[in-house]
Coordinates of C-alpha atoms and ligand atoms in Angstrom, one line a residue:
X1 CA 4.1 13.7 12.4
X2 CA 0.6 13.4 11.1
X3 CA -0.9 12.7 7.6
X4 CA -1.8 16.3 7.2
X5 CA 1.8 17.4 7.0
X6 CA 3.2 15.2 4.3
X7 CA 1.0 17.7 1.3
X8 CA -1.3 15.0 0.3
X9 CA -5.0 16.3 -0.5
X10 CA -7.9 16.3 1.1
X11 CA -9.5 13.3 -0.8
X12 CA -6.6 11.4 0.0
X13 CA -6.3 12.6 3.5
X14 CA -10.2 11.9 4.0
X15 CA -9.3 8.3 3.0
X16 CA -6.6 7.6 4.7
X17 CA -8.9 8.5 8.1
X18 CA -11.4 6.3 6.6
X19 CA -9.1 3.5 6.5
X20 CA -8.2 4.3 10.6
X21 CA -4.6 4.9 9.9
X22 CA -3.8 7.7 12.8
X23 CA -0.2 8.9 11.5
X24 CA 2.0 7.5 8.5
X25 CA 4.5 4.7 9.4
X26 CA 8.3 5.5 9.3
X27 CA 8.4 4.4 5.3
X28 CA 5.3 5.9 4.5
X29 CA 7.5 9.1 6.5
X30 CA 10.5 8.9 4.4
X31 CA 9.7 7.6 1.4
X32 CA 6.0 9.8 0.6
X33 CA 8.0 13.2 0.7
X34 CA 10.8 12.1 -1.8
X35 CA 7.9 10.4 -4.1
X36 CA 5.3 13.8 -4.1
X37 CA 9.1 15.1 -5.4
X38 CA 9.0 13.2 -8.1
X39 CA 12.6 11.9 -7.0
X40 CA 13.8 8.5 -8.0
X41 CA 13.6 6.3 -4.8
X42 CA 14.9 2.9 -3.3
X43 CA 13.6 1.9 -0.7
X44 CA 14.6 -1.7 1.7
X45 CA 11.2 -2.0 3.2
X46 CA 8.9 -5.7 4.1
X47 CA 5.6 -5.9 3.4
X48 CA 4.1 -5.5 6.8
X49 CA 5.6 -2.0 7.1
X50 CA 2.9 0.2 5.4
X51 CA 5.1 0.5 2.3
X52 CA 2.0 0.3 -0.6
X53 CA 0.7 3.5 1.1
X54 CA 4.5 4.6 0.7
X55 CA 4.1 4.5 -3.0
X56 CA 0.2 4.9 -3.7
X57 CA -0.4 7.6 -1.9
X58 CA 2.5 9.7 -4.0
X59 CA 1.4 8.7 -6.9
X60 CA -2.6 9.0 -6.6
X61 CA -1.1 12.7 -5.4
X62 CA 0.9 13.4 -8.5
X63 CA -2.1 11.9 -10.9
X64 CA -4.7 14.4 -9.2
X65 CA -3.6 17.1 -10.4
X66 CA -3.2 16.5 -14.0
X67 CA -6.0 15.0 -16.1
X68 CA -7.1 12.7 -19.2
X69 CA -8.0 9.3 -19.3
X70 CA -6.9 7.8 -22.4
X71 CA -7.9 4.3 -24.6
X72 CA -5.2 2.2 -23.6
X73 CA -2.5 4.4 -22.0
X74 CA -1.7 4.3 -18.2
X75 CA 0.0 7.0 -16.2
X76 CA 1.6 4.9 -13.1
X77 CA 2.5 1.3 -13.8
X78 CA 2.8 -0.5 -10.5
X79 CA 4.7 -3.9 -11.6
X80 CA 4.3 -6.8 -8.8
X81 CA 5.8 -10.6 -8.3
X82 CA 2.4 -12.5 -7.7
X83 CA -1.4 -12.5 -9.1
X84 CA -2.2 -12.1 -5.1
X85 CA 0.0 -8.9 -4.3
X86 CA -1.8 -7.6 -7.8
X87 CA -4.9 -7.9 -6.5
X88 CA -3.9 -6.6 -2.7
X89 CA -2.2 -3.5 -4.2
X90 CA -5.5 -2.9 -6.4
X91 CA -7.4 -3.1 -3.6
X92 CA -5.0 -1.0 -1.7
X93 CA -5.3 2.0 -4.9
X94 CA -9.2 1.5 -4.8
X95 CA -9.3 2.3 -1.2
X96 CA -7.2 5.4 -0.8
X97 CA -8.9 6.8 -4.5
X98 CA -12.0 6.6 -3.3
X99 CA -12.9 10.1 -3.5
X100 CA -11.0 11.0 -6.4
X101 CA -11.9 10.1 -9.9
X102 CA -9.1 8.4 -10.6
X103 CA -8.7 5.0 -12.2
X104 CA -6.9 1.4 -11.7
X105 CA -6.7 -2.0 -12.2
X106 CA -4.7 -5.6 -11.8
X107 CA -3.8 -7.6 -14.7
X108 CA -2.3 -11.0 -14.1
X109 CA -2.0 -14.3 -15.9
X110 CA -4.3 -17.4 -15.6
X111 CA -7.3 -15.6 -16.2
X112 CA -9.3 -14.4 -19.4
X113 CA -7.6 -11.9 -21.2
X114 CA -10.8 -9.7 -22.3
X115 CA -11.8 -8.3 -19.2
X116 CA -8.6 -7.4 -18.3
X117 CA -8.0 -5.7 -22.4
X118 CA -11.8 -4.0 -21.8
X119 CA -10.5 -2.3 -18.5
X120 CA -7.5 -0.6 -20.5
X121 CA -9.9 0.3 -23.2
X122 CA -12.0 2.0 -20.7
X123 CA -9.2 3.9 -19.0
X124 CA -6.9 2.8 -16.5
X125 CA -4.8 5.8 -14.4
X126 CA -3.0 3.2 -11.9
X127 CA -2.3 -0.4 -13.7
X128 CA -1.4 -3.0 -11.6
X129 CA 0.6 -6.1 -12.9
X130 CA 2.8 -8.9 -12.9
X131 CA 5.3 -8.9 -15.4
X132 CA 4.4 -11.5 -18.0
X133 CA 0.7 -10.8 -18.2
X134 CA 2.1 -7.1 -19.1
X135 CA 4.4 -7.6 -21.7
X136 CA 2.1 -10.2 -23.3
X137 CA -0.9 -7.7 -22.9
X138 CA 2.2 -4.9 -24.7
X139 CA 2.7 -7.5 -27.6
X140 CA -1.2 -7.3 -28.3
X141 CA -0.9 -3.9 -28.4
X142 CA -4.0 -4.0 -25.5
X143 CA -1.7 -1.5 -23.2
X144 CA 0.9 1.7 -24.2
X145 CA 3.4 2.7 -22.0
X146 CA 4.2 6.4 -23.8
X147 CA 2.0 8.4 -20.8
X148 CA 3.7 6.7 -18.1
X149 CA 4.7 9.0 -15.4
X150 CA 5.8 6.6 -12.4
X151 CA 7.4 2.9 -12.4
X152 CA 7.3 1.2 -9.1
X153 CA 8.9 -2.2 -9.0
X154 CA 7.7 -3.7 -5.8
X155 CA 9.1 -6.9 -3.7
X156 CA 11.9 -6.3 -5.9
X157 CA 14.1 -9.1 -4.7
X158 CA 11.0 -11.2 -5.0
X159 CA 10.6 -11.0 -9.0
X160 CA 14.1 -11.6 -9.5
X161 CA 13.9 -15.1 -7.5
X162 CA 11.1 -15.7 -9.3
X163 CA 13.2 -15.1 -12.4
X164 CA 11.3 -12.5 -13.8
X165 CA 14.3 -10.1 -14.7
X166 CA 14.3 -10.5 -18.5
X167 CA 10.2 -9.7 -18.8
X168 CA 11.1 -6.4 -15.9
X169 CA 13.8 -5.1 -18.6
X170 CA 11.4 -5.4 -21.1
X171 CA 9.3 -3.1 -19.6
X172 CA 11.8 -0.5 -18.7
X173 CA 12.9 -0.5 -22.0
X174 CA 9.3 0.6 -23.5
X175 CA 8.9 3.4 -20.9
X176 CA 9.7 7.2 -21.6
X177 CA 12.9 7.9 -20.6
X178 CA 12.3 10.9 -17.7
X179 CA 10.1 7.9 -15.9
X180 CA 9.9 8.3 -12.2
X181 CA 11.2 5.3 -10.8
X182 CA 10.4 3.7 -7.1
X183 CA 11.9 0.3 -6.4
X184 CA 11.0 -1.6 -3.4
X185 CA 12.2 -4.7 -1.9
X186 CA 12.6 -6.6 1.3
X187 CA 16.1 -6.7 1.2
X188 CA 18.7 -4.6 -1.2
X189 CA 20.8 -8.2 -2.0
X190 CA 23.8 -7.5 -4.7
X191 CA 20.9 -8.8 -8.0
X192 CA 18.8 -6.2 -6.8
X193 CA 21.6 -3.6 -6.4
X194 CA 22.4 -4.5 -9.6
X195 CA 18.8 -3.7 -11.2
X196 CA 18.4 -0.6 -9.3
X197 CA 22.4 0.6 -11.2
X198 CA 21.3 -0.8 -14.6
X199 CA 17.9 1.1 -14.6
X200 CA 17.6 3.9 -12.3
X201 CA 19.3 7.1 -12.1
X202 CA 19.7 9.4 -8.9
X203 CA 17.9 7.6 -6.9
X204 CA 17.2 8.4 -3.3
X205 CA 17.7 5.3 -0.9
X206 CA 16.0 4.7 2.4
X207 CA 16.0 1.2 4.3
X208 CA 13.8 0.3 7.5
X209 CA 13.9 -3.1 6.7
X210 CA 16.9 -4.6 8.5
X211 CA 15.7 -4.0 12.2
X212 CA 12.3 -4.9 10.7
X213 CA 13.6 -8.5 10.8
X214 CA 13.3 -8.9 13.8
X215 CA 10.4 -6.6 14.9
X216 CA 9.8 -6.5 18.4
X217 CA 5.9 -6.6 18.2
X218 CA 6.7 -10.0 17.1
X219 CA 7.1 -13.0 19.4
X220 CA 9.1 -15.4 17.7
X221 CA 10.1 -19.0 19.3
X222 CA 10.5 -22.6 17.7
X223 CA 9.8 -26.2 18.7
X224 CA 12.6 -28.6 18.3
X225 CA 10.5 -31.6 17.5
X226 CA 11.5 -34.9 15.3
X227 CA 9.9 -34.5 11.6
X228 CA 7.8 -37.4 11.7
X229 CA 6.0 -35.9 14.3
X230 CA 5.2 -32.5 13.3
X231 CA 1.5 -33.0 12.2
X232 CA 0.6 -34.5 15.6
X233 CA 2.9 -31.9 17.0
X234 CA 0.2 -28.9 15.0
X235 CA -2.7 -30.7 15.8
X236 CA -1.7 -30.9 19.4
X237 CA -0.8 -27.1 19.6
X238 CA -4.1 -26.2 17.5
X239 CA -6.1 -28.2 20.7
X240 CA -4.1 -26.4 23.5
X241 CA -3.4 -23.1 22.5
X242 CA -6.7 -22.1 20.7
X243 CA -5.1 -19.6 18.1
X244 CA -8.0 -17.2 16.8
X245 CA -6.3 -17.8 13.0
X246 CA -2.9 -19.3 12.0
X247 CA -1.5 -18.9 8.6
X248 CA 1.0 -21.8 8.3
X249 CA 3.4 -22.3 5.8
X250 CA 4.6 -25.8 4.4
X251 CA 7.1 -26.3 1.9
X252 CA 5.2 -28.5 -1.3
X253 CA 2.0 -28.7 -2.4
X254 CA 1.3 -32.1 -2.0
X255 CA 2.5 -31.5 1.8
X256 CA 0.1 -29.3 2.1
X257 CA -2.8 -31.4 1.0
X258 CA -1.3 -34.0 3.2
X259 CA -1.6 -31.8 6.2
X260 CA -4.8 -30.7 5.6
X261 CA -6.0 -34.3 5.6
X262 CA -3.8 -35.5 8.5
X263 CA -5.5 -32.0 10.5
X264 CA -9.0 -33.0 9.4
X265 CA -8.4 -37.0 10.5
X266 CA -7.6 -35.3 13.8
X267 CA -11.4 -33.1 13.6
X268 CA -9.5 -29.8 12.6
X269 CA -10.5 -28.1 9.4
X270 CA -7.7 -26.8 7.8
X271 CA -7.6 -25.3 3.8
X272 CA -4.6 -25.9 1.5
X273 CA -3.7 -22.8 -0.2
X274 CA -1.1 -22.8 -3.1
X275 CA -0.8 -22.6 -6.8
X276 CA -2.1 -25.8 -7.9
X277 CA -5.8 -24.6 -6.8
X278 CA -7.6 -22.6 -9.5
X279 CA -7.8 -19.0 -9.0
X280 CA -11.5 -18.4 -8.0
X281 CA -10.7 -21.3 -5.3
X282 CA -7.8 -19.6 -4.0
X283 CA -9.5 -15.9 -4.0
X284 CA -12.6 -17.6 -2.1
X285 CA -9.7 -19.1 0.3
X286 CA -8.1 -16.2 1.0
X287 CA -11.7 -14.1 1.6
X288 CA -12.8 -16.3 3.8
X289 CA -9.4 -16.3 6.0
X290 CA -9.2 -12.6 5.5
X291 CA -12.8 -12.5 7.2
X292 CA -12.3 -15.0 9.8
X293 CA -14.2 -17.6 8.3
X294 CA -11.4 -19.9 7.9
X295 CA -9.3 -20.4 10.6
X296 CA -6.6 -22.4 9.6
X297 CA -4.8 -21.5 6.3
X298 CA -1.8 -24.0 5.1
X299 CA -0.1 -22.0 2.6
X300 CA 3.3 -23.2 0.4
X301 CA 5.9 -19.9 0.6
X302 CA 5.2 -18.5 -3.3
X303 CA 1.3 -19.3 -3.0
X304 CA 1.1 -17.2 -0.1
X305 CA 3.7 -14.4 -1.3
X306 CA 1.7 -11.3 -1.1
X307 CA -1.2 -12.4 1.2
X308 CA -2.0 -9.1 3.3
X309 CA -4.5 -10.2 6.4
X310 CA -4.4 -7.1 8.9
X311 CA -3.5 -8.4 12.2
X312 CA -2.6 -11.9 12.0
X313 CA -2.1 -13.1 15.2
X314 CA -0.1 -16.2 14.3
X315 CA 2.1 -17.8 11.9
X316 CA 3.1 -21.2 12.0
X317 CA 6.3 -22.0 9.7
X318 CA 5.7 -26.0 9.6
X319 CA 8.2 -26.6 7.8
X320 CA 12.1 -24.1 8.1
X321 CA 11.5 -21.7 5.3
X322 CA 15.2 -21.2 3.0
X323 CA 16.8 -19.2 2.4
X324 CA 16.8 -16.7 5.6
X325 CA 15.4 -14.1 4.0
X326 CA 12.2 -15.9 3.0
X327 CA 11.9 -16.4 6.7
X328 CA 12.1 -12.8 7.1
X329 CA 9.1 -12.4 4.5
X330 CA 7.5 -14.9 6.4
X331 CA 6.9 -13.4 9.8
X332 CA 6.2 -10.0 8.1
X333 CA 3.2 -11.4 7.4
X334 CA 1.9 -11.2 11.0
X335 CA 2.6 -7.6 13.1
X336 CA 1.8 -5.9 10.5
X337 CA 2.0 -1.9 11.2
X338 CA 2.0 -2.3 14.9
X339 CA 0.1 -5.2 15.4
X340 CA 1.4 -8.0 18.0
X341 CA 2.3 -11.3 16.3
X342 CA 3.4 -14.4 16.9
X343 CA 6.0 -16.6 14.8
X344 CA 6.3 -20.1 15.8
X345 CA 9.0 -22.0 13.9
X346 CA 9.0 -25.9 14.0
X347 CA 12.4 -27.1 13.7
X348 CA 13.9 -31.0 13.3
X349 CA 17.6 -31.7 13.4
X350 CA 17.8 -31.8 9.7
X351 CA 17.1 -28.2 9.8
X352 CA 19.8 -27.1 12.0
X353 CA 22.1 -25.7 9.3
X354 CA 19.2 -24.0 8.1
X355 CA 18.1 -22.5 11.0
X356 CA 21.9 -20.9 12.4
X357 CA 21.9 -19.3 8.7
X358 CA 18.1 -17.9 9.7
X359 CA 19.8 -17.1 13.1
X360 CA 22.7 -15.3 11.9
X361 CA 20.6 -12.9 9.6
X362 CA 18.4 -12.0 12.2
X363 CA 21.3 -11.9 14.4
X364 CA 19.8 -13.2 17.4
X365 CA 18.8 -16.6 18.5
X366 CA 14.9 -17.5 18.5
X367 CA 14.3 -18.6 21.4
X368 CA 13.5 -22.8 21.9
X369 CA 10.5 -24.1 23.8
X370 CA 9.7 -27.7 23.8
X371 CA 6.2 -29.4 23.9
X372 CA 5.3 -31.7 26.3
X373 CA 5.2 -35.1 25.0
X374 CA 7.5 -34.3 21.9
X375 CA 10.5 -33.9 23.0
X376 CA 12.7 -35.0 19.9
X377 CA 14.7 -38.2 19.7
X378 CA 17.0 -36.5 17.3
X379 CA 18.5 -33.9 19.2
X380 CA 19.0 -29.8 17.3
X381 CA 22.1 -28.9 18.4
X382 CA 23.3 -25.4 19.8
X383 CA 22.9 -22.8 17.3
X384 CA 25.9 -21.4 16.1
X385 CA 25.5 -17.5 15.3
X386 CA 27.3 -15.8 12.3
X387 CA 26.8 -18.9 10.7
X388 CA 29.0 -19.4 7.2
X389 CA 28.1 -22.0 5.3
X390 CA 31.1 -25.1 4.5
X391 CA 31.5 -24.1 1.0
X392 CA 31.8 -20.5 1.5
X393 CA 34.1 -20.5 4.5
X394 CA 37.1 -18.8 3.7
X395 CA 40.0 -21.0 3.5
Ligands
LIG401 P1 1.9 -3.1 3.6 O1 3.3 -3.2 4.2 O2 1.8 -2.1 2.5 O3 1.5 -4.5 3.1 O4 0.8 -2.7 4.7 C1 0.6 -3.5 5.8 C2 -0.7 -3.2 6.5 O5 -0.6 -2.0 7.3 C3 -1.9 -3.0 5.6 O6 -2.9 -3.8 6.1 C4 -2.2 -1.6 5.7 O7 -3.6 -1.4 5.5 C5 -1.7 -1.2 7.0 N1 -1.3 0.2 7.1 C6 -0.6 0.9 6.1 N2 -0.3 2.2 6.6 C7 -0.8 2.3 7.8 C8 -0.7 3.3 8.8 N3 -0.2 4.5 8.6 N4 -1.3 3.1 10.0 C9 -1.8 1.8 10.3 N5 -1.9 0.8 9.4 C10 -1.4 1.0 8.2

């Protein structure tokens, strides 16, 4: 099915082909039609699977027809886990609106607040946020909600782990009651469930995520490999296997300063990348990976949360992310929409637990290759699939 038959208009279609997109991925296909409806919609989809398009383009769509900019009041409020996936999704609403008139912008913490309180001042159609830079820009009475038309609550599951549920029923509490609600979410777990009862009615649901996990235009394996040798382990595999760009994830900050010194000892230049770099440091970061300037990005799991580089090649998950859905988040972070990708998992014995839980969501073994020369004292053992846990195994 092409663009052209999903009622969208012709500035939108026009931008869509600018952006090279040749027909609308299977969410942007189920969930675009029930959005132009103005239907309530939930909707299990990764990031990776052309979901922002799912929920833009609707409500760009919905927005063109009507009119009025007004001081202060926004007409779709797109609300966000991460200052990063702000800024991507802003980006994202720039590019498709290009030739319409209409409006948006991100707000998120850390930053000055009178930039951000000008923009709603001048008129904002699309406002893109997380949630405690919103409420607090509410409190100020910088931002109404009264002319909202459409609430998406996007990576879902994501703001609730990051404990943001009080500040999201905040906001739903403030908005007109005949809202239009979309909620999407890598995976519909029972908290989000619960959400989605508590605050939306009627809604439509749609999932593509679970066979997502394990998309096949990804090649996932894993290196059994003894944790103190991991780093000579990366720099090794960074010599022989010549990756254009790998995004690899590590689990503290300080580890990932540690590995970016232990990389550069070995004459590889490697970046840290998480929340305890200031913000103009980490948007340089992330330009300059996004444009190929930096080849090797070491990211911790939340500082990377929302990082969209079309066509990753490779993803390195240095250290066994927890729990198994974070690994799922994880590789959708290279395949995007079609693209081939490659996961490559390093795994020590004390990870084994971990990895049959990762195993047992995915519900198939990832396959083990070992690496000359590191072949681990401490053996992993077999993976077990359907993996419970000791302390939830029935009695
Ligand atoms: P998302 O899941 O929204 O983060 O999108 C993942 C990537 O897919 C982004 O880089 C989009 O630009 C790209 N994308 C979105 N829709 C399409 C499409 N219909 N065809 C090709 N690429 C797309």
């Amino acid at each position: 099915m092409p663009f052209s038959n999903l009622g969208l208009s012709k500035p939108l279609i026009d931008a869509i082909a600018a952006a090279g997109y040749d027909k609308p991925t299977p969410i942007q296909q189920q969930a675009i039609p029930i959005a132009l409806k103005g239907d309530n919609l939930i909707a299990a989809a990764q990031t990776g699977t052309g979901k922002t398009a799912g929920f833009v383009l609707p409500i760009l769509e919905r927005l063109l027809t009507a009119t009025t900019l007004k001081k202060k009041r926004v007409r779709a409020l797109i609300v966000v886990p991460t200052r990063e996936l702000a800024i991507q999704v802003d980006e994202k609403i720039k590019q498709y609106a290009q030739f319409t008139e209409l409006k948006s912008t991100a707000l998120y913490g850390g930053v000055d607040y009178a930039p951000q309180k000008q923009a709603l001042i001048e008129g904002v159609d699309v406002l893109v946020s997380t949630p405690g830079r919103l409420i607090d820009l509410y409190g100020q009475k910088a931002v109404y909600f009264e002319e909202v038309e459409t609430l998406v609550l996007d990576e879902a599951d994501r703001m609730l782990d990051m404990g943001f549920i009080e500040d999201i029923n905040k906001i739903i509490a403030r908005l007109p009651d005949d809202v239009q609600n979309l909620l999407f979410s890598a995976t519909l777990s029972n908290p989000v469930r619960e959400l989605a009862r508590s605050a939306i009615d009627d809604a439509q649901e749609i999932s593509i995520a679970k066979h997502s996990a394990s998309k096949s235009n990804i090649e996932q394996w894993l290196v059994t490999v003894d944790k103190d040798k991991k780093s000579a382990l990366l720099a090794h595999m960074i010599n022989e296997y010549k990756w254009e760009q790998a995004l690899i994830f590590i689990e503290t900050k300080h580890g990932a300063a540690k590995l970016a010194a232990q990389l550069e000892k070995r004459g590889i230049y490697a970046e840290a990348f998480h929340s305890g770099r200031n913000q103009k440091v980490r948007a340089q970061l992330l330009e300059d990976f996004k444009r190929g300037k930096l080849q090797y990005m070491i990211a911790t799991g939340v500082g990377a949360r929302g990082i969209d580089i079309h066509e990753l090649p490779t993803v390195i998950n240095y250290d066994l992310p927890y729990p198994a859905d974070e690994y799922v988040h994880r590789i959708g972070r290279t395949g995007r929409a079609d693209a081939k990708g490659e996961a490559i998992s390093f795994v020590s014995k004390d990870n084994f637990k971990n990895l049959c839980m990762i195993e047992s969501r995915l519900g198939h073994l990832i396959e083990r290759r070992e690496i000359e020369g590191f072949t681990p004292r401490k053996e992993v053992p077999i993976s077990v699939l359907n993996y419970v846990p000791k302390h939830r195994r029935p009695e």
